[in-house]
Amino acid sequence: MPELPEVHTITSDLKKHILDAVVKKVEIKAGFSVSPSAGVFKKKLVGRKITDIHRVAKNILLGLDSGDFLVIHLAMTGRLLFRKTGFKADQWERVIFTLEKDGKIGELRYTDLRMFGKVKIINKAEYKTLQNKYGPDPITETFDHYRFLELLQNKRTNIKNALLDQTVISGIGNIYANDALWIAKIHPGTKTSDITPPMAKNLLAAIRGILNESIFNRGSTLDDKMYVDIFGKQGEHQNYFRIYGKAECPRCYIPVKFMKLNGRGTYFCENCQLKTDQESLL
DNA sequence: ACAACATCCTGCAGGC
DNA sequence: TGCCTGCAGGATGTTG
Ligand SMILES: [Zn+2]
């Protein structure tokens, strides 16, 4: 599923290929809703130049020369595919943007099997609101583990659920939450109130480490093949998962435990992931 | 106020 | 074979 590394990969590829492109045509497929509704959406987009491309949390933002932003959130099954006009139709096409850059025409296709994703145009004020609702970004923002711990402890829940809360820290999804907790040797069910500064330090380093590693590997493509880059190519980081989807702990060589935590699949090792500060036991 | 739960939707796997 | 159930999980709306 697209989390920070996958959205980062897509955003940086888009920056290389469609920055300064002009939107020539927009087609919204039946059954899919954009915001504002189709007529206004097209009017705000056709003829506009894409002057800026960046990521906010798991959103892809395309800044327009009108001052508006096209915001795309892929949720779980959304894809952005960059195709030559006439390239065979993709599965689950929802919105087709025809773009012109340097006299060449191409298409940016938003496809989404389950249609949980969002495609919308927002103005500058709404952009500010969007930015402000998220917790700090572990890749693009500098903050220390004391600040991180403070944010975590604003939530009275377990640590894994807090990591998935985008208002605490942005960009982490279920896969990297599982793996970061394994790297930091923290049990996913640990209450945020039981996290100590050394644990927060390890965890923040684990989060930054695993996200950067996945960015290097161009993201993770699961067996469902849902995440691919803008050229339809799979990521590689699924080959380096630590605990997510694993049967055996790579540190202890014992079976991995699986449970549902707040409704999400949670993998952990009951031997090396504890609910206490492991340093303090020494 | 806020944590936990239900919901949106489709495709696929597993059981009978 | 084919029907049914459950599962996947990001974000939001609802419940307690
Ligand atoms: Zn272990």
Short mmCIF file of C-alpha atoms in Angstrom, two decimals, chain A residues 119-264:
data_model
loop_
_atom_site.label_atom_id
_atom_site.label_comp_id
_atom_site.label_asym_id
_atom_site.label_seq_id
_atom_site.Cartn_x
_atom_site.Cartn_y
_atom_site.Cartn_z
CA VAL A 119 -8.59 13.32 -6.39
CA LYS A 120 -9.38 16.94 -5.64
CA ILE A 121 -8.50 20.53 -6.41
CA ILE A 122 -7.95 22.81 -3.45
CA ASN A 123 -7.08 26.51 -3.14
CA LYS A 124 -4.22 28.05 -1.17
CA ALA A 125 -6.22 28.35 2.06
CA GLU A 126 -7.28 24.70 1.86
CA TYR A 127 -3.66 23.78 1.15
CA LYS A 128 -2.61 25.47 4.40
CA THR A 129 -5.30 23.56 6.26
CA LEU A 130 -4.11 20.31 4.71
CA GLN A 131 -0.50 20.98 5.71
CA ASN A 132 -1.45 21.91 9.24
CA LYS A 133 -3.44 18.83 10.06
CA TYR A 134 -0.45 16.49 9.87
CA GLY A 135 2.20 15.63 12.41
CA PRO A 136 5.86 16.15 11.43
CA ASP A 137 7.31 14.28 8.47
CA PRO A 138 10.14 11.96 9.57
CA ILE A 139 11.97 12.34 6.25
CA THR A 140 11.62 16.01 5.36
CA GLU A 141 11.51 17.48 8.87
CA THR A 142 14.08 17.58 11.61
CA PHE A 143 12.80 16.94 15.12
CA ASP A 144 14.29 15.05 18.02
CA HIS A 145 13.06 12.09 20.04
CA TYR A 146 11.88 14.29 22.91
CA ARG A 147 9.47 16.04 20.58
CA PHE A 148 8.52 12.65 19.11
CA LEU A 149 7.78 11.23 22.57
CA GLU A 150 5.71 14.27 23.44
CA LEU A 151 3.63 13.78 20.29
CA LEU A 152 3.23 10.05 20.97
CA GLN A 153 2.10 10.66 24.53
CA ASN A 154 -0.59 13.08 23.39
CA LYS A 155 -2.36 9.86 22.39
CA ARG A 156 -3.48 7.37 24.99
CA THR A 157 -3.31 4.22 22.94
CA ASN A 158 -0.74 1.61 21.97
CA ILE A 159 2.45 2.66 20.19
CA LYS A 160 1.55 1.06 16.87
CA ASN A 161 -1.78 2.81 16.70
CA ALA A 162 -0.07 6.11 17.54
CA LEU A 163 2.43 5.60 14.68
CA LEU A 164 -0.43 5.12 12.25
CA ASP A 165 -2.08 8.34 13.41
CA GLN A 166 -1.10 10.92 10.79
CA THR A 167 -1.65 13.77 13.23
CA VAL A 168 1.12 12.34 15.44
CA ILE A 169 3.73 11.66 12.75
CA SER A 170 2.95 11.59 9.05
CA GLY A 171 3.70 9.07 6.35
CA ILE A 172 3.80 5.80 8.28
CA GLY A 173 1.37 3.03 7.32
CA ASN A 174 0.85 -0.49 8.57
CA ILE A 175 3.87 -2.11 6.94
CA TYR A 176 6.52 0.35 8.14
CA ALA A 177 4.89 0.62 11.58
CA ASN A 178 5.36 -3.12 12.02
CA ASP A 179 8.95 -3.11 10.76
CA ALA A 180 10.06 0.01 12.66
CA LEU A 181 8.78 -1.47 15.93
CA TRP A 182 10.65 -4.69 15.23
CA ILE A 183 13.89 -2.81 14.51
CA ALA A 184 13.48 -0.82 17.74
CA LYS A 185 12.62 -4.04 19.66
CA ILE A 186 9.36 -2.57 20.92
CA HIS A 187 6.17 -4.59 21.31
CA PRO A 188 3.39 -3.06 19.16
CA GLY A 189 0.96 -3.18 22.07
CA THR A 190 3.11 -1.05 24.37
CA LYS A 191 1.11 1.85 25.81
CA THR A 192 2.49 5.22 24.69
CA SER A 193 2.72 6.16 28.38
CA ASP A 194 5.24 3.33 28.87
CA ILE A 195 7.58 4.57 26.14
CA THR A 196 10.78 6.01 27.65
CA PRO A 197 13.09 8.58 25.99
CA PRO A 198 15.63 5.88 24.99
CA MET A 199 12.83 3.82 23.43
CA ALA A 200 11.59 6.89 21.55
CA LYS A 201 15.13 7.56 20.37
CA ASN A 202 15.51 4.02 19.01
CA LEU A 203 12.09 4.10 17.43
CA LEU A 204 12.56 7.43 15.68
CA ALA A 205 15.89 6.22 14.31
CA ALA A 206 14.23 2.97 13.19
CA ILE A 207 11.45 4.89 11.43
CA ARG A 208 13.87 7.15 9.59
CA GLY A 209 16.11 4.21 8.75
CA ILE A 210 13.42 1.95 7.34
CA LEU A 211 11.70 4.74 5.39
CA ASN A 212 14.99 5.84 3.81
CA GLU A 213 15.88 2.25 2.99
CA SER A 214 12.49 1.75 1.32
CA ILE A 215 12.87 5.00 -0.63
CA PHE A 216 16.23 3.66 -1.86
CA ASN A 217 14.41 0.46 -2.90
CA ARG A 218 11.63 2.44 -4.64
CA GLY A 219 8.94 1.29 -2.23
CA SER A 220 7.20 -2.00 -1.51
CA THR A 221 4.97 -3.98 -3.86
CA LEU A 222 2.93 -6.68 -2.10
CA ASP A 223 1.54 -9.86 -3.64
CA ASP A 224 -1.54 -7.95 -4.74
CA LYS A 225 0.76 -5.89 -7.03
CA MET A 226 -1.21 -2.79 -6.14
CA TYR A 227 1.72 -0.43 -5.75
CA VAL A 228 3.71 0.28 -8.88
CA ASP A 229 5.57 3.42 -9.92
CA ILE A 230 4.43 5.81 -12.67
CA PHE A 231 5.89 3.47 -15.30
CA GLY A 232 4.06 0.45 -13.90
CA LYS A 233 7.22 -0.98 -12.34
CA GLN A 234 7.18 -2.73 -8.98
CA GLY A 235 9.22 -1.66 -5.96
CA GLU A 236 11.93 -3.83 -4.39
CA HIS A 237 11.62 -3.19 -0.68
CA GLN A 238 9.21 -6.11 -0.17
CA ASN A 239 12.33 -8.27 -0.45
CA TYR A 240 13.70 -6.63 2.70
CA PHE A 241 10.73 -6.74 5.09
CA ARG A 242 11.81 -7.44 8.67
CA ILE A 243 8.65 -8.79 10.29
CA TYR A 244 5.67 -7.73 8.16
CA GLY A 245 4.22 -10.83 6.52
CA LYS A 246 7.04 -12.98 7.89
CA ALA A 247 6.75 -16.42 9.45
CA GLU A 248 10.00 -16.32 11.41
CA CYS A 249 11.80 -13.60 13.37
CA PRO A 250 15.08 -12.80 11.55
CA ARG A 251 16.77 -12.21 14.93
CA CYS A 252 15.45 -15.08 17.03
CA TYR A 253 14.50 -17.67 14.39
CA ILE A 254 11.26 -18.40 16.18
CA PRO A 255 7.72 -18.14 14.77
CA VAL A 256 6.34 -14.61 14.38
CA LYS A 257 3.16 -13.81 16.30
CA PHE A 258 0.20 -12.30 14.49
CA MET A 259 -2.63 -10.34 16.03
CA LYS A 260 -5.16 -7.69 15.17
CA LEU A 261 -4.40 -4.40 16.81
CA ASN A 262 -7.03 -1.70 16.30
CA GLY A 263 -8.30 -3.76 13.39
CA ARG A 264 -4.96 -3.92 11.57
#
